Short mmCIF file of C-alpha atoms in Angstrom, two decimals:
data_model
loop_
_atom_site.label_atom_id
_atom_site.label_comp_id
_atom_site.label_asym_id
_atom_site.label_seq_id
_atom_site.Cartn_x
_atom_site.Cartn_y
_atom_site.Cartn_z
CA MET A 1 0.00 0.00 0.00
CA PHE A 2 1.45 3.31 -1.10
CA PRO A 3 -0.03 6.81 -0.96
CA THR A 4 -1.19 8.71 -4.01
CA PRO A 5 0.63 11.97 -4.78
CA GLU A 6 -2.41 13.82 -3.39
CA ALA A 7 -2.32 11.82 -0.16
CA ARG A 8 1.42 12.35 0.21
CA GLN A 9 1.02 16.11 -0.22
CA ALA A 10 -1.81 16.19 2.32
CA LEU A 11 0.22 14.21 4.85
CA MET A 12 3.59 15.86 4.31
CA PRO A 13 3.21 19.42 2.97
CA THR A 14 6.70 20.24 4.30
CA GLY A 15 8.26 17.02 2.94
CA LYS A 16 8.56 15.60 6.46
CA LEU A 17 6.01 13.83 8.66
CA ARG A 18 5.40 16.04 11.70
CA VAL A 19 3.79 13.83 14.34
CA ALA A 20 2.04 15.47 17.31
CA LEU A 21 2.52 13.67 20.64
CA ASN A 22 0.67 14.33 23.90
CA LEU A 23 3.14 13.91 26.75
CA GLY A 24 0.35 14.52 29.25
CA ASN A 25 -1.11 11.08 28.55
CA PRO A 26 1.22 8.24 29.62
CA VAL A 27 -0.81 5.78 27.56
CA LEU A 28 0.48 7.52 24.43
CA ALA A 29 3.99 8.71 25.25
CA LYS A 30 6.34 9.26 28.18
CA ARG A 31 9.54 11.24 28.62
CA ASP A 32 12.34 9.55 30.56
CA THR A 33 13.22 11.84 33.47
CA THR A 34 16.91 10.96 33.24
CA SER A 35 17.69 10.81 29.53
CA GLY A 36 14.85 12.99 28.25
CA ALA A 37 14.05 10.35 25.60
CA VAL A 38 10.40 10.00 24.60
CA SER A 39 8.88 6.55 24.10
CA GLY A 40 5.46 4.96 23.83
CA ILE A 41 2.89 3.55 21.46
CA ALA A 42 2.47 6.88 19.65
CA ILE A 43 6.21 6.94 18.93
CA ASP A 44 6.15 3.35 17.66
CA LEU A 45 3.18 3.82 15.35
CA GLY A 46 4.28 7.28 14.24
CA ARG A 47 7.66 5.94 13.20
CA ALA A 48 5.95 3.08 11.37
CA LEU A 49 3.81 5.54 9.40
CA ALA A 50 6.83 7.69 8.55
CA SER A 51 8.68 4.59 7.37
CA ARG A 52 5.79 3.59 5.13
CA LEU A 53 5.80 7.09 3.65
CA GLU A 54 9.61 6.99 3.33
CA ALA A 55 9.64 10.27 5.23
CA GLU A 56 11.59 11.77 8.10
CA PHE A 57 9.79 11.32 11.43
CA VAL A 58 9.61 14.68 13.23
CA PRO A 59 8.02 14.55 16.70
CA VAL A 60 6.10 17.65 17.80
CA LEU A 61 5.65 17.49 21.57
CA TYR A 62 2.76 18.92 23.57
CA PRO A 63 2.15 18.94 27.35
CA ASN A 64 -1.53 18.06 27.04
CA ALA A 65 -4.37 17.32 24.62
CA GLY A 66 -5.67 20.89 24.57
CA ALA A 67 -2.34 22.26 23.39
CA LEU A 68 -2.14 19.53 20.74
CA VAL A 69 -5.53 20.52 19.31
CA ASP A 70 -4.47 24.17 19.30
CA GLY A 71 -1.39 23.09 17.34
CA ALA A 72 -3.64 21.73 14.60
CA LYS A 73 -5.28 25.13 14.26
CA ALA A 74 -1.82 26.68 13.88
CA GLY A 75 -0.75 24.14 11.21
CA ALA A 76 2.10 22.92 13.42
CA TRP A 77 1.73 19.19 12.73
CA ASP A 78 0.55 16.71 10.09
CA VAL A 79 -0.75 13.70 12.03
CA ALA A 80 -1.42 13.15 15.71
CA PHE A 81 -2.35 10.41 18.14
CA ALA A 82 -5.47 11.49 20.00
CA ALA A 83 -8.77 10.39 21.49
CA ILE A 84 -11.79 10.50 19.23
CA ASP A 85 -14.39 12.93 20.52
CA PRO A 86 -17.16 14.88 18.78
CA ALA A 87 -16.02 18.07 20.54
CA ARG A 88 -12.86 17.96 18.40
CA ALA A 89 -14.64 17.37 15.08
CA ASP A 90 -14.47 21.00 14.04
CA THR A 91 -10.65 20.85 14.12
CA LEU A 92 -9.65 17.22 13.56
CA GLU A 93 -10.59 14.27 11.36
CA PHE A 94 -9.97 10.76 12.65
CA THR A 95 -9.15 7.33 11.30
CA ALA A 96 -10.85 4.29 12.74
CA PRO A 97 -9.60 3.64 16.30
CA TYR A 98 -6.49 1.55 16.89
CA MET A 99 -6.98 1.10 20.65
CA GLU A 100 -9.56 1.53 23.39
CA VAL A 101 -8.61 3.03 26.74
CA GLY A 102 -10.71 2.42 29.85
CA VAL A 103 -11.47 5.50 31.98
CA THR A 104 -12.35 5.29 35.67
CA TYR A 105 -11.81 7.12 38.98
CA VAL A 106 -9.24 7.13 41.76
CA VAL A 107 -10.92 7.61 45.15
CA PRO A 108 -9.89 7.69 48.83
CA LEU A 109 -10.10 4.33 50.59
CA SER A 110 -12.55 5.93 53.01
CA SER A 111 -14.88 7.14 50.25
CA GLY A 112 -18.45 5.89 50.03
CA ILE A 113 -18.04 5.84 46.24
CA ARG A 114 -17.62 2.15 45.49
CA THR A 115 -18.60 1.95 41.81
CA VAL A 116 -18.29 4.30 38.85
CA ALA A 117 -22.07 4.83 38.95
CA ASP A 118 -21.78 6.12 42.55
CA ALA A 119 -19.67 9.09 41.44
CA ASP A 120 -22.48 11.11 39.87
CA ARG A 121 -24.01 12.42 43.08
CA PRO A 122 -24.79 15.91 44.38
CA GLY A 123 -21.83 17.34 46.25
CA VAL A 124 -19.19 15.12 44.63
CA ARG A 125 -16.31 17.11 43.12
CA VAL A 126 -14.68 15.23 40.24
CA GLY A 127 -11.19 16.35 39.28
CA VAL A 128 -10.21 16.08 35.63
CA GLY A 129 -7.53 17.32 33.25
CA ALA A 130 -8.89 20.25 31.26
CA LYS A 131 -9.87 19.43 27.65
CA ASN A 132 -8.74 15.80 27.82
CA ALA A 133 -10.98 12.90 26.77
CA ALA A 134 -12.34 12.32 30.28
CA ASP A 135 -13.24 16.01 30.61
CA LEU A 136 -15.01 16.10 27.24
CA TYR A 137 -17.04 12.99 28.04
CA LEU A 138 -17.94 13.92 31.62
CA SER A 139 -18.93 17.44 30.56
CA ARG A 140 -21.69 15.82 28.53
CA SER A 141 -22.67 12.97 30.84
CA LEU A 142 -22.49 14.04 34.50
CA LYS A 143 -25.86 15.09 35.90
CA GLU A 144 -25.23 15.79 39.59
CA ALA A 145 -21.49 15.82 40.34
CA GLN A 146 -19.35 18.91 39.77
CA LEU A 147 -16.27 18.92 37.55
CA VAL A 148 -13.11 20.57 38.85
CA ARG A 149 -10.72 21.17 35.95
CA VAL A 150 -6.95 21.53 36.34
CA ALA A 151 -3.98 21.49 34.00
CA ASP A 152 -3.80 18.11 32.32
CA THR A 153 -0.66 16.95 34.15
CA LEU A 154 0.19 14.34 36.75
CA ASP A 155 1.42 16.95 39.24
CA ALA A 156 -1.80 18.95 38.96
CA ALA A 157 -3.91 15.84 39.57
CA VAL A 158 -1.93 14.90 42.66
CA GLU A 159 -2.03 18.45 44.05
CA LEU A 160 -5.80 18.68 43.52
CA LEU A 161 -6.43 15.59 45.63
CA GLN A 162 -3.80 16.37 48.25
CA THR A 163 -5.30 19.80 48.92
CA GLY A 164 -8.85 18.47 49.07
CA LYS A 165 -10.07 20.58 46.17
CA ALA A 166 -11.61 17.48 44.59
CA ASP A 167 -13.05 14.32 46.10
CA ILE A 168 -12.08 11.93 43.30
CA TYR A 169 -10.18 12.15 40.02
CA ALA A 170 -11.09 10.81 36.58
CA GLY A 171 -8.65 9.48 34.01
CA ASN A 172 -7.36 6.44 32.19
CA ARG A 173 -6.09 3.57 34.31
CA GLU A 174 -2.42 4.10 33.38
CA ARG A 175 -2.53 7.73 34.50
CA LEU A 176 -4.50 7.02 37.67
CA LEU A 177 -2.04 4.34 38.74
CA LEU A 178 0.71 6.97 38.50
CA VAL A 179 -1.44 9.37 40.55
CA ARG A 180 -2.07 6.72 43.20
CA GLU A 181 1.65 6.00 43.50
CA GLN A 182 2.16 9.56 44.78
CA LEU A 183 -0.69 9.47 47.28
CA VAL A 184 -1.48 7.56 50.46
CA GLY A 185 -4.86 5.92 51.00
CA TYR A 186 -6.33 5.86 47.49
CA ARG A 187 -7.58 3.13 45.17
CA LEU A 188 -8.86 2.79 41.63
CA LEU A 189 -12.47 1.81 41.09
CA ASP A 190 -13.09 -1.42 39.22
CA GLY A 191 -14.68 -1.21 35.81
CA ARG A 192 -14.88 1.91 33.68
CA PHE A 193 -17.39 4.63 32.93
CA TYR A 194 -16.18 5.09 29.37
CA ALA A 195 -13.95 3.45 26.79
CA VAL A 196 -12.00 6.15 24.97
CA GLU A 197 -11.25 5.28 21.36
CA HIS A 198 -7.83 6.47 20.22
CA ALA A 199 -7.02 7.06 16.57
CA ILE A 200 -4.67 8.87 14.25
CA ALA A 201 -5.93 12.40 13.63
CA LEU A 202 -5.35 14.82 10.76
CA PRO A 203 -6.13 18.53 10.81
CA ARG A 204 -9.26 19.34 8.85
CA GLY A 205 -8.50 20.13 5.25
CA ARG A 206 -6.14 17.16 4.79
CA ARG A 207 -8.83 14.67 3.67
CA PRO A 208 -6.81 13.25 0.71
CA GLY A 209 -4.48 11.69 3.29
CA LEU A 210 -7.17 10.28 5.57
CA GLY A 211 -8.01 7.18 3.52
CA PHE A 212 -4.38 6.12 3.33
CA VAL A 213 -3.84 6.52 7.08
CA ASP A 214 -7.12 4.78 7.86
CA ALA A 215 -6.04 1.74 5.83
CA PHE A 216 -2.65 1.87 7.56
CA VAL A 217 -4.35 1.73 10.98
CA GLU A 218 -6.29 -1.39 9.96
CA GLU A 219 -3.03 -2.95 8.82
CA LEU A 220 -1.37 -2.15 12.15
CA LYS A 221 -4.19 -3.84 14.05
CA SER A 222 -4.38 -6.94 11.87
CA SER A 223 -0.59 -7.44 11.81
CA GLY A 224 -0.36 -7.40 15.61
CA ALA A 225 1.77 -4.23 15.66
CA VAL A 226 -0.62 -2.40 17.99
CA ALA A 227 -0.82 -5.34 20.40
CA GLU A 228 2.97 -5.70 20.38
CA SER A 229 3.46 -2.02 21.20
CA ILE A 230 0.93 -2.15 24.05
CA LYS A 231 2.81 -5.15 25.48
CA ARG A 232 6.25 -3.59 24.93
CA HIS A 233 5.35 -0.50 26.92
CA SER A 234 3.33 -2.40 29.56
CA ILE A 235 0.32 -0.14 29.10
CA ARG A 236 -2.46 -0.99 31.55
CA GLY A 237 -6.20 -0.85 30.95
CA VAL A 238 -5.88 -0.76 27.15
CA ASP A 239 -7.20 -3.03 24.39
CA VAL A 240 -6.65 -3.18 20.64
CA ALA A 241 -9.70 -1.72 18.92
CA PRO A 242 -11.79 -4.10 16.81
CA SER A 243 -11.00 -4.31 13.11
CA ALA A 244 -13.21 -2.55 10.58
CA LYS A 245 -14.93 -5.89 9.85
CA GLY A 246 -15.47 -6.50 13.55
CA ARG A 247 -16.94 -3.03 14.05
CA ALA A 248 -19.26 -3.52 11.07
CA ALA A 249 -20.45 -6.85 12.46
CA ALA A 250 -21.15 -5.18 15.80
CA GLY A 251 -23.11 -2.42 14.08
CA GLN A 252 -20.70 0.39 14.98
#
């Protein structure tokens, strides 16, 4: 599978593949605190796409999802690894998902909140990283609980809970395990309130490249490359998304 000239131009207007990476989400990418090197599933799959295009892989790093979306508006990148959400549809176009990420809550051991359904109660303050996938979903779905938004970073999440400004915190399991490691007396709730679908995104206006990247995503799933990367980076609470045929059979 090779891109058409139109797809290549849409994907690499500068002649290089500029890949946006969200360092605020450890499921996607992490920076080593000693060496400064960045690794993760988004790096693996981004390099694979650049190799297929026979292009230079140029990482474009962002501290959180909100900044990454703003980068699309500024034309700063060509493809990105991001959660699919209708709130981003005016800026981004997405391939089919390559993985699904379970989202739940971290709560104090003493909390009366025992299940994800218990969280949506009057008086419950739910911490969340501003503009990330959990925030976008909970903004639409919570009926009684109050959202408390902070910068979409690990330090901000920990500080919010330590200072008592939120009762619980929402996020993917990988991130919440990192939050719990820095706190005393907290646990993750079993189950999930949402499965976030992650895909490769293109800025709007690059549609000639979308079909090629979408087919590439299906190839990555069927070849086992996505599963291998999840295993290599020991990502927790993540599954490979169903193939296009599997999604069709399920009526999605």
